Short mmCIF file of N, CA and C in Angstrom, two decimals:
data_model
loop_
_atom_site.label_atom_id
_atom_site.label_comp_id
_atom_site.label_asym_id
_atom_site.label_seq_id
_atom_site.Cartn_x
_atom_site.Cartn_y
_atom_site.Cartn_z
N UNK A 1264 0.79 -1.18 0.00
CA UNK A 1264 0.00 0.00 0.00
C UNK A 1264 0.84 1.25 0.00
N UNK A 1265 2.25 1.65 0.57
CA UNK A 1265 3.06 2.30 0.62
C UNK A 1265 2.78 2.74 -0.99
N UNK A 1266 3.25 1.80 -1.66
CA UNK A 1266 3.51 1.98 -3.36
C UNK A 1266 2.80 2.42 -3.89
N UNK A 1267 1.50 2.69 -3.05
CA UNK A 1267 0.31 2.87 -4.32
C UNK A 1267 0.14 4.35 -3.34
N UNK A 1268 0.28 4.70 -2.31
CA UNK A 1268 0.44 5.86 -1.89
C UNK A 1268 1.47 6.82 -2.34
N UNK A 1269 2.26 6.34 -2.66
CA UNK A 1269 3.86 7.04 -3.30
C UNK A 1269 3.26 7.75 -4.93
N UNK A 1270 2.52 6.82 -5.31
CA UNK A 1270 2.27 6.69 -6.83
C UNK A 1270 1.50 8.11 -6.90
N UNK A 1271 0.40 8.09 -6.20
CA UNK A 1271 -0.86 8.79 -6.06
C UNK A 1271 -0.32 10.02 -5.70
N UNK A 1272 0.54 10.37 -5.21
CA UNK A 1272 1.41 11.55 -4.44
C UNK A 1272 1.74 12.12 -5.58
N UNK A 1273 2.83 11.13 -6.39
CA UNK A 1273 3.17 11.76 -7.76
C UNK A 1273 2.37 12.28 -8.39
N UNK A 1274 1.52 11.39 -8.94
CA UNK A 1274 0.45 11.80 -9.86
C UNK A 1274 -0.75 13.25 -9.77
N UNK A 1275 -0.68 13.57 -8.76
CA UNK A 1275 -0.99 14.87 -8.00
C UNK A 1275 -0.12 16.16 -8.04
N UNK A 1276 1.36 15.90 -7.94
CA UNK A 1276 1.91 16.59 -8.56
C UNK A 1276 1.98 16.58 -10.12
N UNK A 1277 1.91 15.68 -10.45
CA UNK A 1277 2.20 15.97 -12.34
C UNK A 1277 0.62 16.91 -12.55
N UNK A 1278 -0.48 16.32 -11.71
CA UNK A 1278 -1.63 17.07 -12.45
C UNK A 1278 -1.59 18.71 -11.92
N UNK A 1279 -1.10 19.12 -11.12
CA UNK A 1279 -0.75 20.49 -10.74
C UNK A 1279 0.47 21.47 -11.45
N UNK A 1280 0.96 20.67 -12.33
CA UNK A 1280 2.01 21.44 -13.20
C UNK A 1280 1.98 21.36 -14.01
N UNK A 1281 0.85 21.34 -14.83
CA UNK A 1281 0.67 21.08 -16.27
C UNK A 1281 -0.34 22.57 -16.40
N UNK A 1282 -1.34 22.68 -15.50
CA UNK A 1282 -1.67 24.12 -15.55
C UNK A 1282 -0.67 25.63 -16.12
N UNK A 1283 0.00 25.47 -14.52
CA UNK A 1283 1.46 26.19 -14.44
C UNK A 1283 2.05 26.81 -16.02
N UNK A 1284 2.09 25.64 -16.79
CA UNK A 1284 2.75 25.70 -18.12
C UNK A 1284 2.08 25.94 -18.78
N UNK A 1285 1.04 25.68 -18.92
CA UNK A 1285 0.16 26.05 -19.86
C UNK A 1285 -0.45 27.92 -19.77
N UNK A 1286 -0.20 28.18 -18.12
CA UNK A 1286 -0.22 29.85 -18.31
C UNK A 1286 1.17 30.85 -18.85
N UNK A 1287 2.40 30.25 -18.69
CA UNK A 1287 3.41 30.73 -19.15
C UNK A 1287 3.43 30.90 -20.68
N UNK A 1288 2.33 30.04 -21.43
CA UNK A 1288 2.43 30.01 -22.56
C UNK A 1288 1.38 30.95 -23.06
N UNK A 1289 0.72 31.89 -22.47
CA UNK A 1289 -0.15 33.00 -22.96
C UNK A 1289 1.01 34.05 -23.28
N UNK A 1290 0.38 34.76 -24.61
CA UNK A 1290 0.91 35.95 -25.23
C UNK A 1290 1.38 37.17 -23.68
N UNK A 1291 2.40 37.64 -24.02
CA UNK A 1291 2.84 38.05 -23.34
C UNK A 1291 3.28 40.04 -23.45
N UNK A 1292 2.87 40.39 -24.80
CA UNK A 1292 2.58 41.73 -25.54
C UNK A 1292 1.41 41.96 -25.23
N UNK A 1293 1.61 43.60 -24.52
CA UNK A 1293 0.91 44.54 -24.22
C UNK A 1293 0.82 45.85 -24.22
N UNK A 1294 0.32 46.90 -24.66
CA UNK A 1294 0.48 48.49 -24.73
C UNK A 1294 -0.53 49.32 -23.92
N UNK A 1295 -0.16 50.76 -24.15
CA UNK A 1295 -1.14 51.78 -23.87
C UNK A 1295 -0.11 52.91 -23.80
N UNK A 1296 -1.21 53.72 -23.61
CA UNK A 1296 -0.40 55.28 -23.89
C UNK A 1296 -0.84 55.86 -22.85
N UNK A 1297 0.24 56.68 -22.46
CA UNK A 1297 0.29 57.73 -21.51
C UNK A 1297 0.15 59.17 -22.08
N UNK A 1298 0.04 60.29 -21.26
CA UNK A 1298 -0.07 62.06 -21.85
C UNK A 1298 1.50 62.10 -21.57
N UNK A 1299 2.30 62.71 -21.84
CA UNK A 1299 3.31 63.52 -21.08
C UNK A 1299 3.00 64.75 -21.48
N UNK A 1300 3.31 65.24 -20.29
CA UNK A 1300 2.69 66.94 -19.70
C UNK A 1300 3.89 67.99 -19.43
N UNK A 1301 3.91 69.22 -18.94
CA UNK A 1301 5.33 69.58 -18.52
C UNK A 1301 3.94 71.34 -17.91
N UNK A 1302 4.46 71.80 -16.93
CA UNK A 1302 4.40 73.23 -16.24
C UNK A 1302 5.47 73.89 -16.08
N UNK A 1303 5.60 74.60 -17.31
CA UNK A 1303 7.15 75.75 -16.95
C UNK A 1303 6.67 76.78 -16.52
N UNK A 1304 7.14 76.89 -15.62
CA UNK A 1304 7.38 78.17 -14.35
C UNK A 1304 8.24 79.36 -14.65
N UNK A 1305 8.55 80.05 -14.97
CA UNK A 1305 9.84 81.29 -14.36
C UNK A 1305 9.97 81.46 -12.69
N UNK A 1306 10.91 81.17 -12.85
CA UNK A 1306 11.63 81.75 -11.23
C UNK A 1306 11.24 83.41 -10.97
N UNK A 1307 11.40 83.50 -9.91
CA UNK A 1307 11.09 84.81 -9.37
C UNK A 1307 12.29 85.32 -8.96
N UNK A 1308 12.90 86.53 -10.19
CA UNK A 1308 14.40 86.47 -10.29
C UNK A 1308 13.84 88.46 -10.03
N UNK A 1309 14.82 89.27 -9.72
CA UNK A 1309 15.64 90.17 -10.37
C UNK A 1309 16.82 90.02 -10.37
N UNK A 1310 17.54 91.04 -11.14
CA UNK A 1310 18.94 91.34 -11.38
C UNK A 1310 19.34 93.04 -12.08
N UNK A 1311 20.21 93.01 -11.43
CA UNK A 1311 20.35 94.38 -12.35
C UNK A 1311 20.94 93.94 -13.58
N UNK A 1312 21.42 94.94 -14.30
CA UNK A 1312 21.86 95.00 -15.93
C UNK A 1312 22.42 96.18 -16.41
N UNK A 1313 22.33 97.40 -15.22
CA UNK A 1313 22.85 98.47 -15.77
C UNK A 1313 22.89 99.39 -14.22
N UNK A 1314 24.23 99.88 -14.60
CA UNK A 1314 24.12 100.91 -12.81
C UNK A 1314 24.09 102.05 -13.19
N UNK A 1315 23.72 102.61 -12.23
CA UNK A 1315 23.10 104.11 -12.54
C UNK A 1315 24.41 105.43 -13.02
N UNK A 1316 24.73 105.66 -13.55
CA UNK A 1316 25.83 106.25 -14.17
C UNK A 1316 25.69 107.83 -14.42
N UNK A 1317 26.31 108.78 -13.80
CA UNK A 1317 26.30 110.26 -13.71
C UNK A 1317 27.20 110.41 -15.04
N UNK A 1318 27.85 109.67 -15.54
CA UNK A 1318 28.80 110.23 -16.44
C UNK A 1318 30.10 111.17 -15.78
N UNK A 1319 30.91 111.62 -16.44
CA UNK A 1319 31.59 112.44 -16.02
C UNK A 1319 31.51 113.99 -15.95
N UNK A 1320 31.69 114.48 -14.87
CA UNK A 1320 31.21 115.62 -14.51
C UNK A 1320 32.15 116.78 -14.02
N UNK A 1321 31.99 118.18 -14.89
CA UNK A 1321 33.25 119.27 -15.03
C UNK A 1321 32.53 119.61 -14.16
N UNK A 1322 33.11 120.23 -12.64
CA UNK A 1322 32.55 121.65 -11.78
C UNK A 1322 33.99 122.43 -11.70
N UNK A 1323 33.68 123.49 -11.83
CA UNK A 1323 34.59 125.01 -11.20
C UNK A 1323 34.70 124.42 -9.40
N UNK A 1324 35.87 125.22 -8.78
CA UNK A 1324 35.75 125.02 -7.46
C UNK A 1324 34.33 125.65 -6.79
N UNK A 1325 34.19 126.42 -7.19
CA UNK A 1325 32.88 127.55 -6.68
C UNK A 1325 31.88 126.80 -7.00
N UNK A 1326 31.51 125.67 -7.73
CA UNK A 1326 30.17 125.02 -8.24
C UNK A 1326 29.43 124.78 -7.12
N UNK A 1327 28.12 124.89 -7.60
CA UNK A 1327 26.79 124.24 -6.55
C UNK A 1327 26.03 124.27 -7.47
N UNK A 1328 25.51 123.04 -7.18
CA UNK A 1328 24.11 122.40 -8.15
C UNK A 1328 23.95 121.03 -7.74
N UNK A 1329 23.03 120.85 -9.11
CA UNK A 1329 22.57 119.41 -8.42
C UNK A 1329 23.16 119.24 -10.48
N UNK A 1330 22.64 117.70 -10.29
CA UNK A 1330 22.88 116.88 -11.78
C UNK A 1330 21.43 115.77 -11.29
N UNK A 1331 20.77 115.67 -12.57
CA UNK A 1331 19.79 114.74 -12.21
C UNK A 1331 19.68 114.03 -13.54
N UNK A 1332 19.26 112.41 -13.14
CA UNK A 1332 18.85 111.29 -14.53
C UNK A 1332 17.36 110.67 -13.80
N UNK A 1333 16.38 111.33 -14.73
CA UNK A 1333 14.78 110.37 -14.30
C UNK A 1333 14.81 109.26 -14.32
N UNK A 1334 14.77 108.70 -13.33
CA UNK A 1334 14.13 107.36 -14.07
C UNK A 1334 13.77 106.99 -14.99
N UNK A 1335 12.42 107.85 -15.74
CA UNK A 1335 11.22 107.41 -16.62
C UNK A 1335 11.80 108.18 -18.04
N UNK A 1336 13.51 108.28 -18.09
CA UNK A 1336 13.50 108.73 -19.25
C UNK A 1336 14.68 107.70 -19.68
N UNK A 1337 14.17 107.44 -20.63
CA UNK A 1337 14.57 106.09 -21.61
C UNK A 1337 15.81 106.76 -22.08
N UNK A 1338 16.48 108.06 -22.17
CA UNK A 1338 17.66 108.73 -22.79
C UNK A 1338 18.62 108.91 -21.88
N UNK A 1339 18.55 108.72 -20.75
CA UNK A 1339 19.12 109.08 -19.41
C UNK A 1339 20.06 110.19 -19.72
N UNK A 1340 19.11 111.08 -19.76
CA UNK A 1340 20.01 112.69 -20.73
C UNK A 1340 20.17 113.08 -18.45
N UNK A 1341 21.23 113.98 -18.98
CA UNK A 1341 21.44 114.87 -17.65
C UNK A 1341 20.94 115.82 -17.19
N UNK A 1342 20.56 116.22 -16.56
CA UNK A 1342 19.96 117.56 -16.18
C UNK A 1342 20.79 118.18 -14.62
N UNK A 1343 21.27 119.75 -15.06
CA UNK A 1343 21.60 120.35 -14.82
C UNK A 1343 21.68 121.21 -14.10
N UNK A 1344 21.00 121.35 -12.65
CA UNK A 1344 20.71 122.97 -11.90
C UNK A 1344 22.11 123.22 -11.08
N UNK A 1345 22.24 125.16 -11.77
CA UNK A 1345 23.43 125.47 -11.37
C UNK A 1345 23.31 126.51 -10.51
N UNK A 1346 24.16 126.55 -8.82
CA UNK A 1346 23.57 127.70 -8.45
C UNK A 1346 24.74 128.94 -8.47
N UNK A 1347 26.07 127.95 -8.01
CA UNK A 1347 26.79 128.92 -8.53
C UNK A 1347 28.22 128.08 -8.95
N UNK A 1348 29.12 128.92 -9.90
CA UNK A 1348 29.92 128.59 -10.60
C UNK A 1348 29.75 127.67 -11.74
N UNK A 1349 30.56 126.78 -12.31
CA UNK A 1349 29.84 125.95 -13.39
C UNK A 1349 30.06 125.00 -13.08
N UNK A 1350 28.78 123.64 -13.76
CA UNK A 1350 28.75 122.14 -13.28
C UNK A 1350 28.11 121.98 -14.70
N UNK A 1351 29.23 121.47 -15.41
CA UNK A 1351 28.25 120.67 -16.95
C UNK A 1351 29.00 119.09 -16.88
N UNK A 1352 28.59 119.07 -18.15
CA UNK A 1352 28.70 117.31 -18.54
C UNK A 1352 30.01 116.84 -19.47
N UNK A 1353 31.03 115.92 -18.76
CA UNK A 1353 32.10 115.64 -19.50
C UNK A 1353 31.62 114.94 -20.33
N UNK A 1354 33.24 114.34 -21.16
CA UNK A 1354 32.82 113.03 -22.18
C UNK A 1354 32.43 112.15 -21.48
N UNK A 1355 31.47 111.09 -22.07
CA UNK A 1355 30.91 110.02 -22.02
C UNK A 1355 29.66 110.28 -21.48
N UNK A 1356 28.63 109.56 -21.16
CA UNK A 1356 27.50 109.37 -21.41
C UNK A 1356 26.52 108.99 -19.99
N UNK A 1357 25.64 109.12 -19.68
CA UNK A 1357 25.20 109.01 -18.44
C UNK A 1357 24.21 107.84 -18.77
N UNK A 1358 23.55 107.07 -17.62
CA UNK A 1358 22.46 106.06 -18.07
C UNK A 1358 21.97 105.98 -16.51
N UNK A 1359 20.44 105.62 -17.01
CA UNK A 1359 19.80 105.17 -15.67
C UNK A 1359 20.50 103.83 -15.65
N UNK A 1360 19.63 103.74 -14.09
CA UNK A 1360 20.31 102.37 -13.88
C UNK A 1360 18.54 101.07 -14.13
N UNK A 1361 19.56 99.94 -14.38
CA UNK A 1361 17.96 98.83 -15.13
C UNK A 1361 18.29 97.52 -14.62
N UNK A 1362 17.22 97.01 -13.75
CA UNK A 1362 17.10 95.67 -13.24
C UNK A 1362 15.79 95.12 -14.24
N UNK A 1363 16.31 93.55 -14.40
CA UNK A 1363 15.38 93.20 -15.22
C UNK A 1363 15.07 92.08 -14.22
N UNK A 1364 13.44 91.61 -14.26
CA UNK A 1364 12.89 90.69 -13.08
C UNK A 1364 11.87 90.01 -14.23
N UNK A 1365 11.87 88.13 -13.78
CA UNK A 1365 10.74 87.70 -14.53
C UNK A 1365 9.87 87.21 -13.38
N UNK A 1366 8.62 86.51 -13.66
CA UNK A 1366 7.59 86.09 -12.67
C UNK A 1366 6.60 85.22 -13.57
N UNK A 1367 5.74 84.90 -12.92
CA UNK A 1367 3.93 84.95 -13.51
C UNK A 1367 3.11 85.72 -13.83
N UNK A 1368 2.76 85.59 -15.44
CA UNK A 1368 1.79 86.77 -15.96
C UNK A 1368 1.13 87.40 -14.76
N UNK A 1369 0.62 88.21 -15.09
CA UNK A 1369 -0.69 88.69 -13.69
C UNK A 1369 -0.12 88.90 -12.33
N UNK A 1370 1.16 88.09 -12.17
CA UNK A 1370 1.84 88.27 -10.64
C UNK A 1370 2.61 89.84 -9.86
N UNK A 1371 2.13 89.77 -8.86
CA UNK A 1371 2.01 91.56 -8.08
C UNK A 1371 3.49 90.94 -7.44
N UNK A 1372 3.84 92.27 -7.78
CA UNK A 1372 5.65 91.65 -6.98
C UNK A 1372 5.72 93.42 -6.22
N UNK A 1373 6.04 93.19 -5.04
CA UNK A 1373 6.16 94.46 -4.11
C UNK A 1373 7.79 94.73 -4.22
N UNK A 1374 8.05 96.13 -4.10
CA UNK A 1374 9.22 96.41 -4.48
C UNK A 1374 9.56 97.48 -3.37
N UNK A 1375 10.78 97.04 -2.98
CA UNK A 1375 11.16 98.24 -1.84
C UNK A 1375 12.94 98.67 -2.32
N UNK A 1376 13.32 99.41 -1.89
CA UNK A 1376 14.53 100.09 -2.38
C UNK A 1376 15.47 100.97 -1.14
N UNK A 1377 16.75 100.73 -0.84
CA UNK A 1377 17.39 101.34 -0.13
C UNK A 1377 18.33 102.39 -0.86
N UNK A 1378 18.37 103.65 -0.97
CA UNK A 1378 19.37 104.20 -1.48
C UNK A 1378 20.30 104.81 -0.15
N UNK A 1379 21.56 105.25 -0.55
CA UNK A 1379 22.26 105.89 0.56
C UNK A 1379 21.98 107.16 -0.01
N UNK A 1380 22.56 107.52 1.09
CA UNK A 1380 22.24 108.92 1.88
C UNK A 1380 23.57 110.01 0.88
N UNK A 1381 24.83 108.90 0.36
CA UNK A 1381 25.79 109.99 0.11
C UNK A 1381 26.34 109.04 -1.17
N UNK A 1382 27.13 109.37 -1.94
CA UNK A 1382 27.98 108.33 -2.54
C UNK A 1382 29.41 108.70 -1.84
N UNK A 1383 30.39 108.33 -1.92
CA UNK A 1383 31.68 107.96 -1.42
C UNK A 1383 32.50 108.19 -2.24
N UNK A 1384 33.69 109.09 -2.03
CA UNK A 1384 34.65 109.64 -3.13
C UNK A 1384 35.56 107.71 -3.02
N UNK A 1385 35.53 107.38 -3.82
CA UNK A 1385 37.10 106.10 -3.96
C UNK A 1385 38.57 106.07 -3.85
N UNK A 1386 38.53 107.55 -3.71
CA UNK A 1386 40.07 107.89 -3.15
C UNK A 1386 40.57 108.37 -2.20
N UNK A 1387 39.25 108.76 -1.68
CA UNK A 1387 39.31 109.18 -0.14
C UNK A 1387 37.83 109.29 0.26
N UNK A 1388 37.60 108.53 1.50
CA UNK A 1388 35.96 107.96 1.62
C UNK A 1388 35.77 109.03 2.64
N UNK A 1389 36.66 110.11 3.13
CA UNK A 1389 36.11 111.05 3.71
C UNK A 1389 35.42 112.31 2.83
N UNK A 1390 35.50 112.28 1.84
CA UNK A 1390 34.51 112.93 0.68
C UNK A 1390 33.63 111.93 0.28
N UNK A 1391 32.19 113.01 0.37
CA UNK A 1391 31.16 112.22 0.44
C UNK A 1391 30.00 113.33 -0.68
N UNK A 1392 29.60 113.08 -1.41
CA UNK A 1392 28.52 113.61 -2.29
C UNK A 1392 27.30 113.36 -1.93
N UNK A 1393 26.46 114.23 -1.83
CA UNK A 1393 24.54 113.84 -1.12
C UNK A 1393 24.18 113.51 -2.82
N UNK A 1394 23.35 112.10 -2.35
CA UNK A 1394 22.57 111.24 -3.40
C UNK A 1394 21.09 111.65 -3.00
N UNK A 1395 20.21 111.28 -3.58
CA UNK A 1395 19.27 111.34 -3.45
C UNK A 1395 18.29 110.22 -4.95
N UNK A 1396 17.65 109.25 -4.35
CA UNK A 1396 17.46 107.83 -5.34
C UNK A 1396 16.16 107.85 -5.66
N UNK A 1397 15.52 107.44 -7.12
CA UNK A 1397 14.27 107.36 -7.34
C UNK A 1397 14.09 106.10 -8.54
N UNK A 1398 12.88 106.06 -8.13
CA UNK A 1398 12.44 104.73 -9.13
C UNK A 1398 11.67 105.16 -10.39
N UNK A 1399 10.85 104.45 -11.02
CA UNK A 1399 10.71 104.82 -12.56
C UNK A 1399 9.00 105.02 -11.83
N UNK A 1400 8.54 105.20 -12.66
CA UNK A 1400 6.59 105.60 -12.42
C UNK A 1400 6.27 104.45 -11.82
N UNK A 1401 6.48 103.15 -12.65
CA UNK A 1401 6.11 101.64 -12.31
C UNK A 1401 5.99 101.44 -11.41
N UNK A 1402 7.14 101.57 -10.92
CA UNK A 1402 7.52 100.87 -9.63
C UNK A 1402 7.69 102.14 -8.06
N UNK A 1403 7.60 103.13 -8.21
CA UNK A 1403 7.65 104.25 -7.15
C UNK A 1403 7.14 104.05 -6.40
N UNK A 1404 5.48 103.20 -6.72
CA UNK A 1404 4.67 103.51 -5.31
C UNK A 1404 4.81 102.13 -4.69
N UNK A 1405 5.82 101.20 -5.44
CA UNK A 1405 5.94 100.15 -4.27
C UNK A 1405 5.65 98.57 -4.78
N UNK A 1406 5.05 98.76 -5.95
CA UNK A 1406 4.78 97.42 -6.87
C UNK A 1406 4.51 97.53 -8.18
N UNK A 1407 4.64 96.30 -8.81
CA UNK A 1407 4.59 96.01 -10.11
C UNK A 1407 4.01 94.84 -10.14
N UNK A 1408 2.63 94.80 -11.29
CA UNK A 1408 1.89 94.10 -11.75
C UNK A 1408 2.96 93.32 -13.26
N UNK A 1409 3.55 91.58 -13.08
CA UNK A 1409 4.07 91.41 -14.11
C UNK A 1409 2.97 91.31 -15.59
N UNK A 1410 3.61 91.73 -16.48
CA UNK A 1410 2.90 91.68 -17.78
C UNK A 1410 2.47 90.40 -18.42
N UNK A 1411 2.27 90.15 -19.48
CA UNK A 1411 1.46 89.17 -20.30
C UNK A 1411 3.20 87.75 -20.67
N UNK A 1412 4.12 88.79 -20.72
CA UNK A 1412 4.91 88.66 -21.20
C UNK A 1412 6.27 87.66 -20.09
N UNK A 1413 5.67 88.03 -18.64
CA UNK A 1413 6.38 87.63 -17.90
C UNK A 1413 7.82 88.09 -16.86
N UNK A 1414 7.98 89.65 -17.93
CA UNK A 1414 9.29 89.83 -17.27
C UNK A 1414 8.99 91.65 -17.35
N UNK A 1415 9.75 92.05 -16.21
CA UNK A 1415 9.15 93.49 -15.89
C UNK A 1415 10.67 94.14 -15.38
N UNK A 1416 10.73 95.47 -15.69
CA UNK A 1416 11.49 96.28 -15.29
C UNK A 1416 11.61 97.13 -14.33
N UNK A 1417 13.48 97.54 -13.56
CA UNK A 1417 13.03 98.53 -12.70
C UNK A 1417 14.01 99.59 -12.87
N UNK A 1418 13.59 100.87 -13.12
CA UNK A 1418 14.68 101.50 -13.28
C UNK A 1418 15.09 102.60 -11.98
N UNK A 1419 16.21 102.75 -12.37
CA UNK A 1419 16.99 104.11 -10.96
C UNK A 1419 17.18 104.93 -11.62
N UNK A 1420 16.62 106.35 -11.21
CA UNK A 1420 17.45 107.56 -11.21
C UNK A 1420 18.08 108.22 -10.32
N UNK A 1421 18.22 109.17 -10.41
CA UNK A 1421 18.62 109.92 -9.03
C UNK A 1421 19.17 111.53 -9.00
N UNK A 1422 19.69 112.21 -8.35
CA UNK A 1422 20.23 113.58 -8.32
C UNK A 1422 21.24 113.46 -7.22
N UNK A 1423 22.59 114.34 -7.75
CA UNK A 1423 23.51 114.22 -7.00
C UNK A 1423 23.08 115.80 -7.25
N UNK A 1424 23.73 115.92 -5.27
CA UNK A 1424 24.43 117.86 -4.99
C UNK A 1424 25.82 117.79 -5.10
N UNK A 1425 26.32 118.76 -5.84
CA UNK A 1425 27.83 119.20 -5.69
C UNK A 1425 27.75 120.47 -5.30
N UNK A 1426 28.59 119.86 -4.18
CA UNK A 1426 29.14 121.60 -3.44
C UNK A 1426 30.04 122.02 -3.54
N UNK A 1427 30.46 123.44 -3.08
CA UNK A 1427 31.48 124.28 -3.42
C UNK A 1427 33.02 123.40 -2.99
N UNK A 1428 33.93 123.40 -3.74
CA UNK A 1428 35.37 122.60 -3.81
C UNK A 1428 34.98 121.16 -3.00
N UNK A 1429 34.49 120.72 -4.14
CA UNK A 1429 33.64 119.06 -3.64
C UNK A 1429 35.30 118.34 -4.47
N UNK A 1430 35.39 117.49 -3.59
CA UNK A 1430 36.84 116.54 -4.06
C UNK A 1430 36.67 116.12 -5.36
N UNK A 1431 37.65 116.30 -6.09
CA UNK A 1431 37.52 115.61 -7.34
C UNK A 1431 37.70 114.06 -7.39
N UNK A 1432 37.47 112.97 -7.93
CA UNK A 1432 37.31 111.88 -7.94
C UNK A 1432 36.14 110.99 -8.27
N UNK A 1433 36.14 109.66 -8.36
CA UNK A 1433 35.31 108.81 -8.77
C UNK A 1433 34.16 108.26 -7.14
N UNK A 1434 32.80 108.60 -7.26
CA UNK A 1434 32.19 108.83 -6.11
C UNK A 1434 31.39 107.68 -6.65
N UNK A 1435 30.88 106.69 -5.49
CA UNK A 1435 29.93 105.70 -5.61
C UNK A 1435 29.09 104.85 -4.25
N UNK A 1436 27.89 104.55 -4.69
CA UNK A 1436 27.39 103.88 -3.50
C UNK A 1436 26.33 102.91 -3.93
N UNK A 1437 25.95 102.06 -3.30
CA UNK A 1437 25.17 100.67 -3.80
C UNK A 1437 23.54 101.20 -3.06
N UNK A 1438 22.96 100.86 -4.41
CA UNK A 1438 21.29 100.96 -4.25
C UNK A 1438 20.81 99.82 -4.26
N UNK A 1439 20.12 99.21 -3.28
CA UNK A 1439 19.48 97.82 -2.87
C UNK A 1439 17.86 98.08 -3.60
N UNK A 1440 17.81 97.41 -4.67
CA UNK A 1440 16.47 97.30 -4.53
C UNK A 1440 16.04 95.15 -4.57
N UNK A 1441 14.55 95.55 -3.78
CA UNK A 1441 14.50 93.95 -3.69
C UNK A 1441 13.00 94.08 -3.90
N UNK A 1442 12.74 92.65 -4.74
CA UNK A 1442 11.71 92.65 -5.00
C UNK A 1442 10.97 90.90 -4.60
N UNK A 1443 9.75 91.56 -3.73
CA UNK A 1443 9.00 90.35 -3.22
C UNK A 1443 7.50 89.84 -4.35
N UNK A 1444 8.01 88.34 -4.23
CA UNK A 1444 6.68 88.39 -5.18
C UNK A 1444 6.14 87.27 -4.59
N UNK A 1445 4.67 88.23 -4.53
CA UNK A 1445 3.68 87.70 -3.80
C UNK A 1445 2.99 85.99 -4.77
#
């Protein structure tokens, strides 16, 4: 009886693996399709691109005036008030200064700005020139709505005073502007 139990054992296995094989042998090719998608963003960048540049500037010792570049003028021509002696415009060329910022169409980006108080002679930082810093129309009262386009501008002007036997030399100071976008 052993033998015929042994047998029956087998035979139970052979009938359980013949299934087995017979599913390995179904087609095994299959497809479908997926979308691929993508959301490009712009970063929420500024940078400047241009610093605000007085050009070079003739005064007499006796000079007093101011020198001014608008913001909102695309020529960054100089302007001139003299009160006494003379203050005109050397060679080369004056320019506002231009930060370029991108975002999200429609996106409100708040804008705040530190100017100093003086610029700084570079050859001797105990000469000091009164600055006085301004922004373009856009951006003056504090924000900018980005355009259709994505990328928005900020420009600097400003007015320097020269006073009477103001040091001659190369005068400069850093204007912080930063922009939050909401």
């Amino acid at each position: 009886m052993r033998t015929f139990l042994t047998f029956a054992a087998l035979a139970a296995t052979t009938a359980f693996a013949t299934p087995a094989f017979a599913q390995a042998s179904l087609p095994s090719n299959s497809s479908d399709t997926i979308e691929a998608t993508a959301l490009l963003i712009q970063p929420a960048t500024l940078q400047g691109i241009d610093n605000l540049d007085f050009g070079t500037l003739i005064a007499s010792p006796a000079a007093t005036g101011t020198v001014s570049i608008n913001a909102n003028d695309a020529t960054s021509t100089r302007v001139f008030s003299v009160s006494a002696g003379t203050l005109t415009q050397g060679a080369g060329s004056a320019l506002r200064g231009r930060l370029i910022g991108n975002g999200l169409p429609t996106q409100v980006v708040n804008i705040s700005r530190t100017f100093p108080a003086v610029l700084v002679n570079q050859d001797d930082p105990t000469a000091t020139m009164p600055f006085s810093g301004a922004l373009n129309a856009d951006a003056a009262d504090g924000s900018v709505t980005i355009g259709a386009t994505g990328v928005f501008y900020v420009y600097v002007g400003g007015t320097l005073t020269v006073s009477p036997n103001q040091m001659p030399g190369r005068y400069s100071g850093l204007v912080e502007v930063t922009a939050a976008f909401q």
